[in-house]
Short mmCIF file of C-alpha atoms and ligand atoms in Angstrom, two decimals:
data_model
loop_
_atom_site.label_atom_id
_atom_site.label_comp_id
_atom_site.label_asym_id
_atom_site.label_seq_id
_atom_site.Cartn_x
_atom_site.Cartn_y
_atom_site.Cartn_z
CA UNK A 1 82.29 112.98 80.47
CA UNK A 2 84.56 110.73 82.49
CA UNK A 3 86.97 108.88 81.01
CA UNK A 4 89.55 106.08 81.73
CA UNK A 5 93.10 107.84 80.46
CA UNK A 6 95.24 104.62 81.20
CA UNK A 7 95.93 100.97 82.42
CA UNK A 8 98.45 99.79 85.09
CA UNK A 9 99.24 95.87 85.57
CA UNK A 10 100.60 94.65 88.45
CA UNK A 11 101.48 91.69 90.70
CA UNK A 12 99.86 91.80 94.32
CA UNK A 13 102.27 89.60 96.07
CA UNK A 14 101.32 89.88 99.64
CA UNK A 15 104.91 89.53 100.83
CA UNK A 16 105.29 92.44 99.24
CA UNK A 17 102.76 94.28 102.02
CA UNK A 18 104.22 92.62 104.29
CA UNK A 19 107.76 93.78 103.70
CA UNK A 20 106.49 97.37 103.23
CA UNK A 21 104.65 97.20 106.83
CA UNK A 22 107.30 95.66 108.72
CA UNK A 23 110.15 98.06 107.07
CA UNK A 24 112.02 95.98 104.70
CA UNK A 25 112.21 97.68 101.70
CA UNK A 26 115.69 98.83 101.84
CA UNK A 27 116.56 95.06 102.15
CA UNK A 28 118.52 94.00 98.71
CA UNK A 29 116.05 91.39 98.01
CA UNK A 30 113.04 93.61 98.53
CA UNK A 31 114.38 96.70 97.00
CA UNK A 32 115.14 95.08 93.65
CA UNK A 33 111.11 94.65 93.39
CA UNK A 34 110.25 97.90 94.97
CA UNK A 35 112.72 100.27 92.74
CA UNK A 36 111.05 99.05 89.99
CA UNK A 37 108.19 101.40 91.05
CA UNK A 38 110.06 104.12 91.22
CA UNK A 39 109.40 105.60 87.81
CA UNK A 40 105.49 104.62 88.33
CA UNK A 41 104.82 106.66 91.16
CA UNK A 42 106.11 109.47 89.52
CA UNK A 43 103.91 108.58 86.62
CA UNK A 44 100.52 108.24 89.10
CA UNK A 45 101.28 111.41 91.19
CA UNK A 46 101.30 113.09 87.80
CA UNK A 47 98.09 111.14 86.40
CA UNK A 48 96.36 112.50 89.26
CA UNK A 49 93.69 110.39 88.88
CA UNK A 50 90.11 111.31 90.20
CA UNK A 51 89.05 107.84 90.21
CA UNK A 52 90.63 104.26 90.43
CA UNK A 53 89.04 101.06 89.16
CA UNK A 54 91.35 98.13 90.65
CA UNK A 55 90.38 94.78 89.58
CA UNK A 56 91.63 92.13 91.78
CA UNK A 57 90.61 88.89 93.18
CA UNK A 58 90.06 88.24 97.13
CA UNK A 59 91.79 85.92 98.41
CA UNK A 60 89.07 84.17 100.50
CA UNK A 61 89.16 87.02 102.73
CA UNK A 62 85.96 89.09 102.01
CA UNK A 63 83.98 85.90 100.24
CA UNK A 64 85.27 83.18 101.80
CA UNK A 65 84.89 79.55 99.90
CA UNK A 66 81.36 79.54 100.51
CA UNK A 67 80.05 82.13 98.36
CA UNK A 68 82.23 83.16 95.63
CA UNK A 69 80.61 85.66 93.00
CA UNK A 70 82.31 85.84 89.50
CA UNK A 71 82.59 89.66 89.12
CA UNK A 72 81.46 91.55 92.62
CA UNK A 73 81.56 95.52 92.28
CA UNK A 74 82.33 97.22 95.17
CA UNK A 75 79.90 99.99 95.53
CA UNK A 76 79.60 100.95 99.13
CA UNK A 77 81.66 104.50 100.26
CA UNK A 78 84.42 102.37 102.07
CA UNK A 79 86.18 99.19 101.98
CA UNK A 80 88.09 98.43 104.98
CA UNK A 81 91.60 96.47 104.75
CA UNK A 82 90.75 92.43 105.36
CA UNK A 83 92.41 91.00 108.11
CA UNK A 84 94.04 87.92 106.95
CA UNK A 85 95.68 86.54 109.77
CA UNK A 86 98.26 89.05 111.18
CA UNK A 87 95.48 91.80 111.81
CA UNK A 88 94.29 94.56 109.11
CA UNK A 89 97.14 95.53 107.33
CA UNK A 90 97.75 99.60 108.71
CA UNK A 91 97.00 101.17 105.48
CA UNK A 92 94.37 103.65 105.04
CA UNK A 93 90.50 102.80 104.77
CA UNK A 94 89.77 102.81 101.05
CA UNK A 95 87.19 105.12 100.15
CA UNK A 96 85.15 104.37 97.29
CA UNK A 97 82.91 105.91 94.42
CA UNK A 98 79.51 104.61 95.12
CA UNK A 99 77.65 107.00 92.75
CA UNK A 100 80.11 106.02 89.80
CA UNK A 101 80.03 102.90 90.97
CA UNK A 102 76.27 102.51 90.94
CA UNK A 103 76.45 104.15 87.36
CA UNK A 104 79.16 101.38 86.36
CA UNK A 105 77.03 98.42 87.95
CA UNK A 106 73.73 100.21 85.81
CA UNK A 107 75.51 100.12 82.76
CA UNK A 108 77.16 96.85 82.78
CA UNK A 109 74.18 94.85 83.56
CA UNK A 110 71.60 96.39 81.39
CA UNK A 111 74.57 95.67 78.76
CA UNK A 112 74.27 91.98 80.04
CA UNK A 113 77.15 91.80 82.50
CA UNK A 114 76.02 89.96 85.50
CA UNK A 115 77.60 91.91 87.91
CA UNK A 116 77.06 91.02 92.14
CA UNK A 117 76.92 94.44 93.62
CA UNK A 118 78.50 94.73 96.68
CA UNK A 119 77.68 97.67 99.87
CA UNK A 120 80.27 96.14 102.26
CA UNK A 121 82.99 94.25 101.79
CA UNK A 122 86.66 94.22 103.28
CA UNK A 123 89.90 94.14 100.58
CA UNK A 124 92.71 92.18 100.79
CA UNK A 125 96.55 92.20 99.78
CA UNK A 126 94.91 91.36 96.01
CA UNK A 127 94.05 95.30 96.38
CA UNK A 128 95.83 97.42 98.83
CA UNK A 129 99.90 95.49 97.53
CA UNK A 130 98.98 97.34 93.79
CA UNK A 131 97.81 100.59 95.62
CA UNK A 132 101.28 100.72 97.84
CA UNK A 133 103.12 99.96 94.47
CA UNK A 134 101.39 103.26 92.52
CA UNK A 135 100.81 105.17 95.29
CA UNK A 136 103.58 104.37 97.83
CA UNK A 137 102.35 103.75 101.82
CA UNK A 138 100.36 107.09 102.64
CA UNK A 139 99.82 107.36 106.42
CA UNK A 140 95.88 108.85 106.91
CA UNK A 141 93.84 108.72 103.33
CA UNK A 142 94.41 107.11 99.59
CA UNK A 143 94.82 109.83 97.07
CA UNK A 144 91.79 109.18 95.42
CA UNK A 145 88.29 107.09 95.81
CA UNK A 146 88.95 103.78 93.89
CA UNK A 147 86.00 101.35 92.82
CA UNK A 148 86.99 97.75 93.52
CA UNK A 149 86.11 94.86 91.27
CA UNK A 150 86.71 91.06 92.53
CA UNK A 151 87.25 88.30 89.74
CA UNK A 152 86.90 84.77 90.77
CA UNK A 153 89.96 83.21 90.29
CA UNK A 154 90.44 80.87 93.34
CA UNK A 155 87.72 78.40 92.31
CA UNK A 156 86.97 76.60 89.49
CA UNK A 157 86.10 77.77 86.52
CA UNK A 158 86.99 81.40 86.54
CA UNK A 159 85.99 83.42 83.61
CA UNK A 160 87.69 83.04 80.70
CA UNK A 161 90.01 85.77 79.98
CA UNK A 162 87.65 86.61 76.67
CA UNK A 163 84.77 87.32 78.65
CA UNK A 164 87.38 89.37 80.98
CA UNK A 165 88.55 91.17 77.89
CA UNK A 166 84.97 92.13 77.29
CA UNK A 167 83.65 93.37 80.54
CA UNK A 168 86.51 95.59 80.25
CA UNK A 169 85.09 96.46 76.99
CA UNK A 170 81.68 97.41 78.80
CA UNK A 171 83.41 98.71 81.95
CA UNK A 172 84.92 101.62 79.87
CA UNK A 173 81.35 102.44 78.02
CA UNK A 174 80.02 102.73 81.55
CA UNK A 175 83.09 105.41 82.46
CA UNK A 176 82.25 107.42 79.67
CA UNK A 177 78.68 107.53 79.94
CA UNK A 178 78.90 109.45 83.65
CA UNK A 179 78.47 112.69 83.03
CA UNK A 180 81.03 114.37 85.47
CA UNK A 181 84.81 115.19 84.30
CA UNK A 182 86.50 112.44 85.97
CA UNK A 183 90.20 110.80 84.48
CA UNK A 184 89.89 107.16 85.68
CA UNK A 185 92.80 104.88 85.68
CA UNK A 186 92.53 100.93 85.80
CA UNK A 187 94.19 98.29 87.20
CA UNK A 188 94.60 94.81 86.56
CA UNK A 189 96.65 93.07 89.12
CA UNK A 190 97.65 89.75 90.16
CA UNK A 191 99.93 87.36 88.29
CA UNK A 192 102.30 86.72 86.80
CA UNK A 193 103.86 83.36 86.65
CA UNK A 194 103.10 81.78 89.87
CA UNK A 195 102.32 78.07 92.11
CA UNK A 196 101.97 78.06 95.64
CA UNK A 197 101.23 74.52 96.17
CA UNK A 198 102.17 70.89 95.01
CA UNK A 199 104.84 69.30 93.41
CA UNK A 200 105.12 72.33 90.84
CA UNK A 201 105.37 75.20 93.87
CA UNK A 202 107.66 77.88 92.86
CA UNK A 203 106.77 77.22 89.24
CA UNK A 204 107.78 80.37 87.22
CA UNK A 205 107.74 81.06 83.92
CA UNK A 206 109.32 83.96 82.42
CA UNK A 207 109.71 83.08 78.67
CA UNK A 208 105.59 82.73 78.96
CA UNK A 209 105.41 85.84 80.92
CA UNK A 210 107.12 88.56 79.00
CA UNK A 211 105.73 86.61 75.87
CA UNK A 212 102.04 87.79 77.55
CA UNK A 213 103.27 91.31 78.43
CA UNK A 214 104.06 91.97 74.60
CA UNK A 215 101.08 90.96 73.39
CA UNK A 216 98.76 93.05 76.15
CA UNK A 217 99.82 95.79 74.27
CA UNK A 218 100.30 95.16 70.64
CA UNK A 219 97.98 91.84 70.38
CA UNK A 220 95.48 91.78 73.37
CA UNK A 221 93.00 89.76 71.12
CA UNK A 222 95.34 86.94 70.71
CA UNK A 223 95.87 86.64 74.91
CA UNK A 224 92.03 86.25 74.92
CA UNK A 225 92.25 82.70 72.94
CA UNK A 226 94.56 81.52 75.73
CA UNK A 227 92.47 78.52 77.74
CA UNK A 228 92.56 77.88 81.06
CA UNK A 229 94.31 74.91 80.51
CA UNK A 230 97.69 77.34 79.67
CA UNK A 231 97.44 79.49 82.01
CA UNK A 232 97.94 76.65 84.94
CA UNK A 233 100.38 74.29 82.42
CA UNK A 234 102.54 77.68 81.52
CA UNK A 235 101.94 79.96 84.55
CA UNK A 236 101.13 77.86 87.06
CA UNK A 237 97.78 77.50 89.38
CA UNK A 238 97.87 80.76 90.12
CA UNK A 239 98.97 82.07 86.79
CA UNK A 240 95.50 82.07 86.27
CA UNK A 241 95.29 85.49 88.43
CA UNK A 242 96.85 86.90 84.51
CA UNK A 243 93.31 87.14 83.53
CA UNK A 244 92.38 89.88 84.92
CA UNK A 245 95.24 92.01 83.06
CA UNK A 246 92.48 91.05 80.14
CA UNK A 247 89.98 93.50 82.27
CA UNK A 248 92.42 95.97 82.42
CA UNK A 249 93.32 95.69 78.64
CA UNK A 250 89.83 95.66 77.45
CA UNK A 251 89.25 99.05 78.56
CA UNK A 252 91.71 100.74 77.16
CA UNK A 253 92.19 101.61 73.40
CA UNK A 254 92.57 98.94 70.86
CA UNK A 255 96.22 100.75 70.32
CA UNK A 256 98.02 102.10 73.32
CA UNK A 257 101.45 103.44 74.36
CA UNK A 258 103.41 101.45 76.68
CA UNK A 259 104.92 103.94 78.73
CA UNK A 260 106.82 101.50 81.66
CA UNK A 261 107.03 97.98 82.11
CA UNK A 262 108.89 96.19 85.14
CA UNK A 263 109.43 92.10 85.16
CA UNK A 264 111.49 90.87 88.45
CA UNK A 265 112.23 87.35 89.29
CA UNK A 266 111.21 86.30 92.40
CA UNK A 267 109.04 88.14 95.20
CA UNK A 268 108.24 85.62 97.62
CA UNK A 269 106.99 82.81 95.04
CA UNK A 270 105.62 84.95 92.17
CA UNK A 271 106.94 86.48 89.00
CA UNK A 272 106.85 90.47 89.59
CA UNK A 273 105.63 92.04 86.64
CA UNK A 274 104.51 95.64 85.81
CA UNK A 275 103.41 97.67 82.92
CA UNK A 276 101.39 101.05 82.52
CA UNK A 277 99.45 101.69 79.05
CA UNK A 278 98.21 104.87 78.38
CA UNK A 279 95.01 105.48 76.06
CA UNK A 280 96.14 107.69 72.57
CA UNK A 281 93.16 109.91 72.03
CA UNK A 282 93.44 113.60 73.44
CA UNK A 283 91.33 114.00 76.47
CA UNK A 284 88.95 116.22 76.45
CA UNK A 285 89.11 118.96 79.32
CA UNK A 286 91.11 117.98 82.03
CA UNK A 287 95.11 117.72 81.86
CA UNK A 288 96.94 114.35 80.73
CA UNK A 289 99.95 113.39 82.57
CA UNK A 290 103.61 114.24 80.50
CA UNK A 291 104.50 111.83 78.07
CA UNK A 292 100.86 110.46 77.43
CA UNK A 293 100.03 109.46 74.06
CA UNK A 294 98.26 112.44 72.41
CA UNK A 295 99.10 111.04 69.08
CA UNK A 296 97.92 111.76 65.72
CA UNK A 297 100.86 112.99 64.22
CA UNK A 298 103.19 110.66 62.56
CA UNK A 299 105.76 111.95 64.65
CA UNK A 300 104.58 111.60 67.87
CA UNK A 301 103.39 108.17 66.62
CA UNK A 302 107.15 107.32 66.34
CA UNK A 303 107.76 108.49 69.75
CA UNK A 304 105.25 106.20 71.05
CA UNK A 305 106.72 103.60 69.29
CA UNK A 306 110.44 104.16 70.34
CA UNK A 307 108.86 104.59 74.38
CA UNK A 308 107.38 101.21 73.48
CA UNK A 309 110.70 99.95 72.50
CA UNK A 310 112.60 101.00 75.32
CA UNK A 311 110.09 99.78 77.82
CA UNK A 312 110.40 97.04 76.64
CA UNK A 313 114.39 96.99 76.38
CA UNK A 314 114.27 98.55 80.19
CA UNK A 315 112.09 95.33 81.12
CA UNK A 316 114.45 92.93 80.36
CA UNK A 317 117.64 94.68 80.85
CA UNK A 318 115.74 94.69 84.43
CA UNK A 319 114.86 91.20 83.68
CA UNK A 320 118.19 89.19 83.00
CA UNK A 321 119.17 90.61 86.56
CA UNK A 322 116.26 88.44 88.66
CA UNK A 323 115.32 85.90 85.75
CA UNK A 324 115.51 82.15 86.41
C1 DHB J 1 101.77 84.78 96.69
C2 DHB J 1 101.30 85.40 95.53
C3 DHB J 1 99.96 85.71 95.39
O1 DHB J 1 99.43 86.28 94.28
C4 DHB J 1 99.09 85.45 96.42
O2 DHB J 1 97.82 85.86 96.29
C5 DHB J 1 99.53 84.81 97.59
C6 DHB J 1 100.88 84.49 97.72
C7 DHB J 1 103.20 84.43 96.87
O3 DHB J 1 103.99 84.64 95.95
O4 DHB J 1 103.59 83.99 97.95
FE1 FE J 2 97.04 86.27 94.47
#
């Protein structure tokens, strides 16, 4: 049975590509962001996922404004970076999953998830910034096949982050009704805090922010009453991009272990923020990454609890360094 061992959130600030392509990162302002995934490639090259689900959103690259579907699952064997005005970014071709994928798309819909199935599409910084972040810049090939899936949140009305919350619900039924031994990791990405445009550009928000990275782990059902109408008034226009984290969330356990979380203040005009949640129950077969949250012992119920805690301190002992 496959099975989706943990969650990872993460911005996709393009700048961020950008300063890894063009060989910033040792730059002050750009290392701040980038040490703070440090500790999380070390946790993914020990995860050793065989599959990736990354939920992102395109950012008129692969859809443009003309057709935009609500959920598209990427389903074809290879998604080729978008080029969004300075040529494809020169990371590798992602390779997909197309016979989980197909599986995924089955499941969802018959469990009334309108999914758009798509065999070619092209991924932009919304994808392939979170994939540099967990899996640093590899030179020929990805370490593993990852199954994209592209929210609308660029027009109006996106889904609400409920309905998000629940496909992520029906996404993880789908994992673990494939039959192989696969561990599957998902990401939600995009956010946090952020307005590109209009008298409120540069908007950011971190009170709101951290106050939404607490409750994806200890109170995801209360982020899924949040209306649109907060997101854009608290987080900015393109706070709404937080949604997504709700995908993410969904899947997972309804109690998880936060294992890291990272919150940086600014990256070009966003709010950097960063957590990984790992799923409790033992896995059955294949080998968990260290520190994963086997728990049903009070005692290593407490140790999740006191990783939790310093996360958390970690985040904004990281925080009051970059925080407006
Ligand atoms: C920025 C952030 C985004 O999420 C995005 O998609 C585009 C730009 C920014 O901070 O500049
Ligand atoms: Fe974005």
């Amino acid at each position: 049975m496959a099975r989706i061992i943990a969650g990872v959130g993460s911005s996709h600030v393009p700048a961020i590509g950008a300063a890894l392509d063009n060989g910033k990162t040792e730059e002050p302002y750009w290392k701040r962001v980038f040490s703070g995934f440090e500790k999380s490639k070390q946790w993914m090259a020990q995860a050793k996922p065989d599959v990736a689900i990354v939920v992102y959103n395109d950012h008129a690259s692969a859809f443009s404004v003309e057709m935009i579907p609500t959920f598209a699952l990427g389903c074809a064997a290879e998604f080729p970076p978008a080029d969004e005005g300075w040529g494809p970014r020169p990371v590798p071709v992602v390779k997909g999953h197309p016979a989980l994928a197909a599986h995924i798309a089955q499941s969802v819909i018959l469990d009334e998830f309108d999914l758009t199935i798509v065999n070619k599409m092209e991924v932009d910084h919304g994808l392939t910034v979170p994939m540099n972040l967990l899996f640093g810049q590899p030179k020929d090939a990805w370490p593993c096949p990852v199954i994209p899936l592209a929210v609308n949140v660029v027009m109006y009305p996106p889904p609400t982050g409920h309905r998000c919350y629940m496909l992520g619900k029906a996404l993880r039924k789908a994992v673990e009704s494939y039959p192989e031994d696969l561990n599957v990791v998902i990401f939600g990405t995009g956010g946090l805090s952020h307005q590109i445009s209009g008298p409120r550009a540069g908007l950011i928000n971190s009170k709101w922010d951290k106050s939404f990275l607490d409750n994806l782990t200890r109170d995801p059902k209360k982020l899924t009453r949040i209306p649109h109408i907060e997101y854009m008034r608290e987080a900015g226009a393109e706070g709404i991009e937080m949604v997504m984290w709700l995908i993410m969330r969904g899947a997972l356990d309804d109690k998880v272990d936060e294992v890291y979380r990272f919150y940086t203040v600014p990256a070009s005009n966003t709010a950097v923020g960063h957590i990984i949640l790992e799923n409790r129950r033992k896995a059955a077969g294949k080998s968990r990454p260290a520190g994963s949250g086997k728990t049903t012992t009070s005692k290593s119920k407490t140790a999740g609890k006191s990783r939790q805690a310093a996360a958390r301190k970690g985040a904004h002992r990281i925080a009051s360094k970059g925080t407006r």
